[in-house]
XYZ file of C-alpha atoms in Angstrom:
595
model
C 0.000 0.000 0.000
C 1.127 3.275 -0.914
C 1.962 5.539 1.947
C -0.445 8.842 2.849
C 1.704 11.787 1.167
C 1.039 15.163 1.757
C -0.896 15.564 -1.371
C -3.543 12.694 0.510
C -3.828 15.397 2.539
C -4.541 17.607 0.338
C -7.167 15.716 -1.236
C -9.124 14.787 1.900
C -8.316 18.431 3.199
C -10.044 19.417 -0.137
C -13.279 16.866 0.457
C -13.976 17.649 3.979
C -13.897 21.707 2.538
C -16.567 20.065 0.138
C -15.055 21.131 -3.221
C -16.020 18.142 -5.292
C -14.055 18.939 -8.631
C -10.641 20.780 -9.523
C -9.951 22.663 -12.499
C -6.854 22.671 -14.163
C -3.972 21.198 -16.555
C -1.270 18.649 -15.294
C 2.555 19.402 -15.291
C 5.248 17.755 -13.790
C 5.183 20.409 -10.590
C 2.250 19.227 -9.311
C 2.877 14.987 -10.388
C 2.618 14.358 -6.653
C -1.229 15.670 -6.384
C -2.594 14.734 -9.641
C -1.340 11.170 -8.312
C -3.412 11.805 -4.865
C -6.417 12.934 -6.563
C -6.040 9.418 -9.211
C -5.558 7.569 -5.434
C -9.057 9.449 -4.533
C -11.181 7.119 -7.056
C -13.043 10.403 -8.023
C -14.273 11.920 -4.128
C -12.650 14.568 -5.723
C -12.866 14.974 -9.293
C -10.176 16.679 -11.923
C -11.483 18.828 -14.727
C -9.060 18.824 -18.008
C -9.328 22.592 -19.565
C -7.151 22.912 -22.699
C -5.381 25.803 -21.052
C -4.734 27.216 -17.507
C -6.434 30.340 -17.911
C -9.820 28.091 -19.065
C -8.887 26.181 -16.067
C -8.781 29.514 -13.603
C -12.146 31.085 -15.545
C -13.386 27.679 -14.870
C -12.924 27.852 -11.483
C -14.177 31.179 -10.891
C -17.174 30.097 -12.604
C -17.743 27.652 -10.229
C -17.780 29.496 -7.403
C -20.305 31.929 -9.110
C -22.803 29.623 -10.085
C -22.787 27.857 -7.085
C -22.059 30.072 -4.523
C -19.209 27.843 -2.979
C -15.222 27.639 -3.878
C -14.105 26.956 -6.678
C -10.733 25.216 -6.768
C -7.785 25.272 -9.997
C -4.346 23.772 -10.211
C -1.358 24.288 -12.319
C 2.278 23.435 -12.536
C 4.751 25.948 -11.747
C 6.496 28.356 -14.542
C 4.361 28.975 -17.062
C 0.936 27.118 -15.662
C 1.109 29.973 -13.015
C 1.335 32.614 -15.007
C -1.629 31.387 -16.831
C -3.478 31.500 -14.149
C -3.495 35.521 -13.692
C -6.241 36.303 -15.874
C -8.749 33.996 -14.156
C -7.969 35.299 -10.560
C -7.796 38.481 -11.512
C -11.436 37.713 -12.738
C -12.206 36.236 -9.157
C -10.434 39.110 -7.398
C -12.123 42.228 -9.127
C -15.563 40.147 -9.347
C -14.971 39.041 -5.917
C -15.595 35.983 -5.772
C -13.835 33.151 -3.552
C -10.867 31.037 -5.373
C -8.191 28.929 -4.025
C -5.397 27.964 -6.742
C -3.132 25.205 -5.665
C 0.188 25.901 -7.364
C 3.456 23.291 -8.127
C 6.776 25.023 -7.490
C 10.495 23.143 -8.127
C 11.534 21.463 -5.558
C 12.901 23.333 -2.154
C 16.259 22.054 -3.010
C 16.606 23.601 -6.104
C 15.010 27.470 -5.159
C 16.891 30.281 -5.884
C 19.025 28.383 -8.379
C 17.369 29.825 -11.409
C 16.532 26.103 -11.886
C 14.078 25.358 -14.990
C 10.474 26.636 -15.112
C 11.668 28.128 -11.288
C 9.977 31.831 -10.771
C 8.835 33.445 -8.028
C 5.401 32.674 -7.411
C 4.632 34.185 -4.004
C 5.947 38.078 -5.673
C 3.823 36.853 -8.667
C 0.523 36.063 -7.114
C 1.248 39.100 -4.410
C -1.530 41.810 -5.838
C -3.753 39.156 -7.136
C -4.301 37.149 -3.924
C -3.308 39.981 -1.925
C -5.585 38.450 0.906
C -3.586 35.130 1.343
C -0.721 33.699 -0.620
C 1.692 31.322 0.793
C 4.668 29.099 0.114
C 4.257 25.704 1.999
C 7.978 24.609 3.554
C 7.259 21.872 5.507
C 4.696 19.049 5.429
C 3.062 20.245 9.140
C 2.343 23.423 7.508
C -0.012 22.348 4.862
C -3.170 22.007 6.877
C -3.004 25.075 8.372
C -2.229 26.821 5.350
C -5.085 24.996 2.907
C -7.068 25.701 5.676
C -6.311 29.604 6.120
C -6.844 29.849 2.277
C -10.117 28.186 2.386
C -10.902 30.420 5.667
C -9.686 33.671 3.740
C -11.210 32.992 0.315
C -14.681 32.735 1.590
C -14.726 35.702 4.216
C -12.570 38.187 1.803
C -14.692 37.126 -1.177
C -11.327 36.429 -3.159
C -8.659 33.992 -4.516
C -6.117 32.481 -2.589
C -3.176 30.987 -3.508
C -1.071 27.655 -1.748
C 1.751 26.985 -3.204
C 3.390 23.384 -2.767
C 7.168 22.714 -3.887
C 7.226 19.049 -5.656
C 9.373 17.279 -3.252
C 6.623 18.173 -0.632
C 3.767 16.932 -2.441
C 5.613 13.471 -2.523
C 6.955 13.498 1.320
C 4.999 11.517 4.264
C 1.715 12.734 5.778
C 2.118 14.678 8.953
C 1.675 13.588 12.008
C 0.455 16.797 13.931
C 0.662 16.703 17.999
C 1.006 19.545 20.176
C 3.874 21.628 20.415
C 6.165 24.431 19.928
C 6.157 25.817 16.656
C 2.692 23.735 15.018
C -0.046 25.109 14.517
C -3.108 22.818 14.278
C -5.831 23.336 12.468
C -9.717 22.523 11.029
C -11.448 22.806 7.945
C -14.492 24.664 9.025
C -15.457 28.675 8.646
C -18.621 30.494 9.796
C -19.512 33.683 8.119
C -20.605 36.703 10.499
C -24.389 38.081 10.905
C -23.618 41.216 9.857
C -26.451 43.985 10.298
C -26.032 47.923 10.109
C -26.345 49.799 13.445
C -29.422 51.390 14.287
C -28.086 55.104 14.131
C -26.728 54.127 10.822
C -30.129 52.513 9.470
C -32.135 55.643 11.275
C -29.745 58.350 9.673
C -30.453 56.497 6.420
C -34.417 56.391 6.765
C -34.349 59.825 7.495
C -32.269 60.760 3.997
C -34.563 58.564 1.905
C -38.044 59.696 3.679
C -37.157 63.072 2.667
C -36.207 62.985 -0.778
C -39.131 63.202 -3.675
C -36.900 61.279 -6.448
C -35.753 58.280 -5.168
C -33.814 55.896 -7.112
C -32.205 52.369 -6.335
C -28.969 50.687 -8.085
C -28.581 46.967 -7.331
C -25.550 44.954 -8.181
C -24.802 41.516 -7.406
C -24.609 41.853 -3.291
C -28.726 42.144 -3.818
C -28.483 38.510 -5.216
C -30.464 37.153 -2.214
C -32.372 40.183 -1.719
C -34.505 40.636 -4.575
C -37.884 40.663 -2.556
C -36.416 43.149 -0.146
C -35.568 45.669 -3.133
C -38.581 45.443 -4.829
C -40.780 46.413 -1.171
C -38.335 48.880 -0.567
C -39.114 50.132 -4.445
C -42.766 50.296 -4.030
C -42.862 52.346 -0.416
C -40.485 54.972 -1.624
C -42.117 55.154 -5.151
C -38.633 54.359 -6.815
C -37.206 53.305 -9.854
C -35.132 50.298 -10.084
C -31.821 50.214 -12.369
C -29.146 46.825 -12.248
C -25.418 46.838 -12.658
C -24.692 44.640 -15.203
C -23.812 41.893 -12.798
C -26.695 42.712 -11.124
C -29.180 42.156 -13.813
C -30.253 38.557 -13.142
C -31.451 39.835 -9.654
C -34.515 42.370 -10.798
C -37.425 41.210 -12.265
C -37.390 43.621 -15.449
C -40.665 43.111 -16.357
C -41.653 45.241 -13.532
C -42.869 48.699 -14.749
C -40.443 50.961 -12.845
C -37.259 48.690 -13.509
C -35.567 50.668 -15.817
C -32.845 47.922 -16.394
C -29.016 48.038 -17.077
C -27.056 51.660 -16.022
C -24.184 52.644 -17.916
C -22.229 52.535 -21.521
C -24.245 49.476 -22.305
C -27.117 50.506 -20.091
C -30.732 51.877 -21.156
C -32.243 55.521 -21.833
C -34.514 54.725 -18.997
C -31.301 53.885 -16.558
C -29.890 57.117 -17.573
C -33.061 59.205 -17.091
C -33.583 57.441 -13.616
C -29.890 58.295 -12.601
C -29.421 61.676 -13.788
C -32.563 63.305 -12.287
C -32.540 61.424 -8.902
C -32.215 63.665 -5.827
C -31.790 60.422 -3.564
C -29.933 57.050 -4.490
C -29.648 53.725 -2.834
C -26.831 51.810 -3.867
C -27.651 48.109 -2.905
C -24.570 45.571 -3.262
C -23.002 46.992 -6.221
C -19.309 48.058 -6.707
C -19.936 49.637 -10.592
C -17.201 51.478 -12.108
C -18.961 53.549 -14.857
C -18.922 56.524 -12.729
C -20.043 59.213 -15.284
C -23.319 57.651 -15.330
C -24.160 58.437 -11.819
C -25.715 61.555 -10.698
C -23.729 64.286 -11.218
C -21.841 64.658 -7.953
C -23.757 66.864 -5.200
C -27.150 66.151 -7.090
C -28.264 63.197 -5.078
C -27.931 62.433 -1.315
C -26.492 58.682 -1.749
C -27.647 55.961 1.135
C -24.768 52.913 0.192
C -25.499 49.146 1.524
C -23.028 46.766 1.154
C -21.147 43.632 2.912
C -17.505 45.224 2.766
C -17.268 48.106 4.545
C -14.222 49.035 2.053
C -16.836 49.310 -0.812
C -18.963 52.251 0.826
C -17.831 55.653 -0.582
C -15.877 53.716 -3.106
C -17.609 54.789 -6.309
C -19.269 58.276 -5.279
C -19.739 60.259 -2.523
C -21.854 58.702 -0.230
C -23.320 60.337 3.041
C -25.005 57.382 4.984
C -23.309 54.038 4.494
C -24.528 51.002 6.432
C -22.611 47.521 6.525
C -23.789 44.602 6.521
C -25.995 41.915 4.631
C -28.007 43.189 1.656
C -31.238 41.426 2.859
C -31.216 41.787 6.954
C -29.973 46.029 5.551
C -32.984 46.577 3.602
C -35.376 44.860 5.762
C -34.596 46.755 8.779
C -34.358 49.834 7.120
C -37.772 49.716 5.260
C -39.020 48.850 8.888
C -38.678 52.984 8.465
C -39.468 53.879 6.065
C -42.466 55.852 5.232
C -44.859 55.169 2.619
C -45.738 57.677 -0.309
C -48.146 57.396 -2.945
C -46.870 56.938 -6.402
C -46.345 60.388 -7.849
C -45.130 62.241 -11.047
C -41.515 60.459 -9.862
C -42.594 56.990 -10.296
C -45.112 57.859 -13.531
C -42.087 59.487 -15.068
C -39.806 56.765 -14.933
C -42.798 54.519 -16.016
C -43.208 56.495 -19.146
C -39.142 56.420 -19.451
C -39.092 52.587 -19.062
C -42.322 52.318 -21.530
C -40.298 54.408 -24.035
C -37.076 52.078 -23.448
C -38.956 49.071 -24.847
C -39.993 50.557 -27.575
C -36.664 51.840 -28.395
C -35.212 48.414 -27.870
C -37.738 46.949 -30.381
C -37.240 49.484 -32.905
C -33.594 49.149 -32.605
C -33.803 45.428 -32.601
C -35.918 45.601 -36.016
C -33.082 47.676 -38.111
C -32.499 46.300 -41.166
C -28.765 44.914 -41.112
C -26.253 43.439 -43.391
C -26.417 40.710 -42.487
C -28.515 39.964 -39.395
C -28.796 43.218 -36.461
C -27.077 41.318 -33.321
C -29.646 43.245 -31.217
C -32.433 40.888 -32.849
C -30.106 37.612 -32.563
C -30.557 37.638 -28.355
C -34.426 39.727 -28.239
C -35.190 36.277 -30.288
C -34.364 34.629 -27.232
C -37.054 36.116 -25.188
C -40.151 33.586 -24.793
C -37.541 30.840 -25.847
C -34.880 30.674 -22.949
C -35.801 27.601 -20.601
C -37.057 28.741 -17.447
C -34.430 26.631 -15.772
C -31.724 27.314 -18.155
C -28.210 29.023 -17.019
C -26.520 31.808 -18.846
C -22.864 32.452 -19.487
C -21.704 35.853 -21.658
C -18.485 36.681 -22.854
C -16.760 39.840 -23.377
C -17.442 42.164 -26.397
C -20.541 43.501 -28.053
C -22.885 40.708 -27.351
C -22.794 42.284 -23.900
C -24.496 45.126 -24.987
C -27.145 43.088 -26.550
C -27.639 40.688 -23.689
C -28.018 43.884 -21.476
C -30.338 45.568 -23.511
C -32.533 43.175 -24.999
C -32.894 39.672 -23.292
C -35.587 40.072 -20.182
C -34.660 37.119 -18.365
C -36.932 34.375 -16.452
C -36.755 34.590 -12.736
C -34.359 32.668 -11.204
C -31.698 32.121 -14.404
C -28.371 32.782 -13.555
C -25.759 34.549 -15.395
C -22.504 35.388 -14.880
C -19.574 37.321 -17.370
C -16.418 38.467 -16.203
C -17.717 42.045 -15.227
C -14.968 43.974 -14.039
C -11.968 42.687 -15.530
C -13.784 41.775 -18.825
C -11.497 39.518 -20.000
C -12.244 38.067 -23.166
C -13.089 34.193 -23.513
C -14.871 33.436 -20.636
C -18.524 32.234 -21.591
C -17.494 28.873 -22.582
C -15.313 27.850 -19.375
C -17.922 29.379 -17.331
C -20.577 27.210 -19.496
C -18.693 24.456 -18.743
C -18.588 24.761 -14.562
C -22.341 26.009 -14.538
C -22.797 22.699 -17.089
C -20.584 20.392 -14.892
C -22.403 22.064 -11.375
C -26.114 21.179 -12.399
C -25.565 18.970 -15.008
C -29.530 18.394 -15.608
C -30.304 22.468 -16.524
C -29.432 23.777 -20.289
C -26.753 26.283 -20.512
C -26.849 28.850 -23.079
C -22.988 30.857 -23.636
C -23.129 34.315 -26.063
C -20.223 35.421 -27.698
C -18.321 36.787 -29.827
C -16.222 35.413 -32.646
C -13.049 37.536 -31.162
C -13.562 35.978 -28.080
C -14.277 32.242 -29.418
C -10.995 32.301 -31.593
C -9.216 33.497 -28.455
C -10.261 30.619 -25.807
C -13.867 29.259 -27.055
C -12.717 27.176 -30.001
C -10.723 25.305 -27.731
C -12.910 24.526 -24.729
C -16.118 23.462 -27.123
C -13.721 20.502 -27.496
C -13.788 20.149 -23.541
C -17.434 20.004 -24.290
C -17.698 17.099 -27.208
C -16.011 15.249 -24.378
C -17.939 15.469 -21.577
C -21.486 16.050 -22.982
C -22.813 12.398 -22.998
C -22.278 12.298 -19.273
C -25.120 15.151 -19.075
C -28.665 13.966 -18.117
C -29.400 17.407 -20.339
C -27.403 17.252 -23.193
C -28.486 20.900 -23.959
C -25.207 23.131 -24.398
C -26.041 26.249 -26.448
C -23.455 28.301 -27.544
C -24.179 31.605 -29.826
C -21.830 33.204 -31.594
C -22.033 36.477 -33.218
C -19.759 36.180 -35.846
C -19.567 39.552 -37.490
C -14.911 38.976 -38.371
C -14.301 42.097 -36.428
C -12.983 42.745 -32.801
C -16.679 45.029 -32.797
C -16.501 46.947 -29.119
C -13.048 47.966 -29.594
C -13.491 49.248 -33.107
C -16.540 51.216 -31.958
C -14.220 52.442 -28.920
C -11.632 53.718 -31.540
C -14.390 55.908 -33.203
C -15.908 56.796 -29.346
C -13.449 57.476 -27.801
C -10.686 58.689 -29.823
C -12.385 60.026 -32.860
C -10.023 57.681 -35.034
C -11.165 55.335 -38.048
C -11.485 51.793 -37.796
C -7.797 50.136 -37.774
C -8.411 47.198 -40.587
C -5.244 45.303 -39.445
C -6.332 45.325 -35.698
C -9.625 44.764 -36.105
C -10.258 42.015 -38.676
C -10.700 38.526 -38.075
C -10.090 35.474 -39.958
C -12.852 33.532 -41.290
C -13.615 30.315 -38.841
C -16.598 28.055 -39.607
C -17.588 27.673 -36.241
C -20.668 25.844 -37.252
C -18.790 23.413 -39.357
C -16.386 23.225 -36.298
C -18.708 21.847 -33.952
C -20.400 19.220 -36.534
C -16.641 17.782 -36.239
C -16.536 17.910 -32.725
C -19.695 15.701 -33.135
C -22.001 18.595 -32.239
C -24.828 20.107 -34.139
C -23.576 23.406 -35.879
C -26.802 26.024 -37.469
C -25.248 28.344 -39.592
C -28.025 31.845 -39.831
C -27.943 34.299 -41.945
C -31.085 35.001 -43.029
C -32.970 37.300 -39.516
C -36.287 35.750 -40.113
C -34.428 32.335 -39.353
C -33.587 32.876 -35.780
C -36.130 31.888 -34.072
C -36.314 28.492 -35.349
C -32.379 28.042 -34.794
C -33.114 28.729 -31.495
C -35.716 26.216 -31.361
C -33.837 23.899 -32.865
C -31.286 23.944 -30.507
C -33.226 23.721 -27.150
C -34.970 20.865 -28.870
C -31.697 18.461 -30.035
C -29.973 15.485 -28.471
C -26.778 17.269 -28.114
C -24.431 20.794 -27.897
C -25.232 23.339 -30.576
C -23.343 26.254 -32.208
C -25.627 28.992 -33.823
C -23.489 30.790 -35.749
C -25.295 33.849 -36.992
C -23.324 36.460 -39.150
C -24.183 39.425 -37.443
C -23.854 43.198 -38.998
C -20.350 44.551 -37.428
C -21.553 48.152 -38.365
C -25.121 47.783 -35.606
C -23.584 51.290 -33.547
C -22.558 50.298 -29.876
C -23.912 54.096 -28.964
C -24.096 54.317 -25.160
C -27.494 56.037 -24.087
C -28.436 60.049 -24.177
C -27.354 62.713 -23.012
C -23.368 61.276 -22.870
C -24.244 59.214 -26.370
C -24.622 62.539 -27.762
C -20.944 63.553 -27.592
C -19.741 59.843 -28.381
C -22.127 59.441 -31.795
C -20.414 63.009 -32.519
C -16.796 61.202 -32.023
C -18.042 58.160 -34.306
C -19.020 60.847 -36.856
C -15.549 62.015 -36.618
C -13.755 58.395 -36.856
C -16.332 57.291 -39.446
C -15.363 60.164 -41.846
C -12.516 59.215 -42.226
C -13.059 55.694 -43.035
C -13.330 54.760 -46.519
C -16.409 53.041 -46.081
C -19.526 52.215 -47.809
C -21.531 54.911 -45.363
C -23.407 51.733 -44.470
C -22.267 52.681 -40.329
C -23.217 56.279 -40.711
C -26.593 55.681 -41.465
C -27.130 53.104 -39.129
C -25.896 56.106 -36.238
C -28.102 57.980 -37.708
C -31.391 55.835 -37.454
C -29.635 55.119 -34.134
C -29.594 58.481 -33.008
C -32.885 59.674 -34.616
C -34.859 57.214 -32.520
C -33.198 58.670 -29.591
C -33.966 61.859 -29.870
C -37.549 60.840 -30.545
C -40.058 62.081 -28.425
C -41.893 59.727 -26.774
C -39.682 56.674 -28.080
């Protein structure tokens, strides 16, 4: 019989923590674990990404769809540098990660040996919480533990690092004494509610305003009902992060939807005549789409005290849990009748949807992207999960799909890092294997990481009691978002070299994966791709060619001065002056009256 090493440990450290799968890619730095998690006969399972950054977004994927840990490995050298991207996702979405890391061997550190860097200066800003080089085989516990411990109550990754030679060396024994440190696997978040001067000097600021409005990110994720009662006392409007989208029921009349560059006209009208805001759980960086500072009197909820104040100036903050906040604050709060506040942001969110459908209805060379995901609506499964990858079809997803109660989604929000939908499809996929998963994105960002993963996919998808893996990609050959950016923001012409993609057949891709590929290019077509794919036996790629040229214009008053940038970059493009009049329909149903 093989004697217990200290990557046994590991593994049964790792099982009692309750992570049931790691993500990653072998390498000889971490031989001595991959052999303790073969030993394991699958308590805990290994997940084979085609690449260590799939393997990190995988992981952070995890631990968003299920709320738990989610767990990567990599050799040392190169596998950790791969892992940056994906913790950097976890760290700025904050969400909890632990990456267990090979290193050489101790005998061999500081020799410039092969594939030898150094990994605790490298992972120092990203797991600024808790990174740590294990040295000696009593220290492992504790520190897998303290990782695990940090992860969850810092909302962040961690990383362990373990020199080969350790993995390999005898179990521990741990007993009392000088110099060990014994340890358990367990963790117990705080009850954290705001203090009562706090919640009464916050009551006070909200019963006196007239124009209330809310913002809800991703910290509101168990506190939907809470925000909609406090809502409908104070006669507010409702507008989401992006990340905090899934958690509003937008087919409420006073949820105005998505704020920001890829937000609505009825997000920007709710933020920009507010005289009161509630910020509820959400950390969002597009700062020039909140009131204008001094115009509202800003009430900020939210579970890390280092968050309040962080994104404007805020003049009653309150810590603690999104739910236990808002129900002891609405406690109160007084009610109002509805007035010309809430009918006015009514009428703005009544004028949104017509906007949207207008917009989504523009004739387009090929197929308007905007129509691709609003042909979703009615079709998503009720139980269905949602992945979204970086680029333009975030914009689309923001603006057009209204999504079932209860569907997750998840995108890599703050860092927006490019490739993410299909790793995350996968960990949502392998989490609750029996729900469909549907991943949007780009052909920039499927040439970049999804091309390889959908491979992952044709090998794990007949071990799904729902087969149903639905991937969409908008493939329009361009790298869209930035070249609108160019135009936006620095009033220059498309860049052809930059900005044009090869050709890929992605749909003839996955029919040699053994997958079912739908090539669209005709609009009237999408609905019955759609249904075709929620109704096969297997993973689908839609491939729609989508109209590169559909303006990402961010909404009025601030779209005003960008569509007069994307004038100036269009002009001088030698182009067809197919884009300028599609900024011009654009902008002429803006400026609309009425919608």
């Amino acid at each position: 019989m093989t004697e217990r090493t200290v990557s046994d440990v590991i593994v049964d450290r790792l099982a009692v923590w309750g992570v049931d799968r790691v993500f990653g890619y072998s390498g000889d730095g971490i031989n001595g674990f991959m052999g303790a998690l073969r030993r394991a006969s699958g308590r805990v399972a290994f997940i084979q990404a085609r690449h260590e950054e799939n393997a990190a977004f995988m992981a952070v994927g995890h631990a968003k769809y299920t709320g738990g840990v989610g767990v990567v490995t990599s050799t040392q050298g190169p596998g950790a540098v791969h892992l940056l991207n994906g913790l950097y996702d976890a760290k700025l979405d904050s969400v909890p990660v632990v990456a267990i890391v090979g290193q050489q061997s101790r005998t061999v550190l500081g020799s410039a040996y092969m594939q030898e860097i150094d990994l605790v200066s490298l992972f120092k800003d990203v797991a600024s919480q808790f990174v740590q080089l294990v040295s000696a085989p009593e220290q492992l516990p504790m520190v897998l533990d303290r990782a695990f411990r940090t992860a969850m109550a810092t909302s962040s990754p961690c990383v362990v690092i373990v020199p080969h030679d350790l993995q390999s060396a005898p179990a521990p024994e741990l007993e009392q004494e000088h110099g060990i440190v014994v340890t358990a696997p367990s963790w117990a978040s705080a009850a954290k509610v705001p203090r009562d001067g706090d919640l009464d000097a916050a009551a006070a600021l909200l019963n006196s305003a007239e124009r209330v409005a809310l913002l809800v990110g991703q910290g509101a994720r168990h506190a939907s009902t809470e925000v909609v009662a406090i809502a409908e006392k104070l006669g507010a409007g409702i507008a989401t992060s992006l990340l905090g989208k899934p958690f509003v029921d937008e087919t409420l009349p006073f949820a105005v939807g998505t704020m920001g560059h890829l937000g609505t006209t009825a997000s920007a009208h709710l933020l920009g005549n507010c005289d009161a805001l509630l910020i509820v759980g959400s950390n969002d960086p597009w700062t020039e789409f909140y009131p204008p500072p001094g115009a509202a009197r800003v009430v900020q909820i939210d579970i890390d005290e280092k968050k309040i104040g962080n994104r404007y100036p805020v003049e009653v903050g309150l810590a603690g849990d999104a739910a236990s906040a808002l129900a002891a604050l609405d406690k109160r709060l007084e009610h109002r009748p509805h007035g010309e506040w809430r009918s006015a942001v009514e009428q703005e969110v009544s004028r949104w949807r017509i906007l949207a459908a207008d917009r989504a209805a523009v004739p387009a060379a090929p197929v308007n992207p905007e129509r691709v995901v609003r042909e979703l609506n009615g079709r998503l499964p009720s139980d269905a999960q949602l992945s979204v990858d970086v680029g333009s079809c975030v914009y689309w997803y923001a603006r057009q799909l209204t999504l079932p109660p209860g569907v997750p989604v998840h995108l890599s929000g703050t860092l927006a890092s490019m490739g993410c939908a299909i790793p995350y499809g996968i960990a949502a996929k392998l989490a609750h294997p029996d729900r469909p998963l549907v991943a949007l994105a780009g052909d920039g960002a499927m040439q970049m990481a999804g091309v390889a993963e959908l491979a992952t996919v044709a090998h794990r998808w007949q071990q799904w009691p729902d087969p149903r893996f639905v991937v969409c990609v908008f493939n329009n050959r361009e790298l869209a978002e930035v070249t609108w950016e160019q135009r936006e923001s620095e009033a220059e012409p498309r860049f052809t070299d930059s900005q044009e993609l090869p050709e890929f057949p992605f749909a003839g891709y996955a029919e040699l994966l053994g997958l079912t590929g739908i090539r669209v290019e005709d609009p009237e077509l999408l609905g019955d791709a759609w249904e075709q794919a929620f109704a096969a036996d297997r993973p689908v790629v839609i491939e729609v060619l989508t109209d590169p040229e559909i303006p990402l214009l961010p909404p009025f008053p601030a779209g005003r001065e960008k569509a007069a940038n994307m004038r100036k970059g269009l002009a001088a493009e030698d182009g067809s002056g197919h884009a300028e009049a599609l900024l011009d329909t654009y902008t002429a149903q803006e400026e609309r009256p009425g919608g």
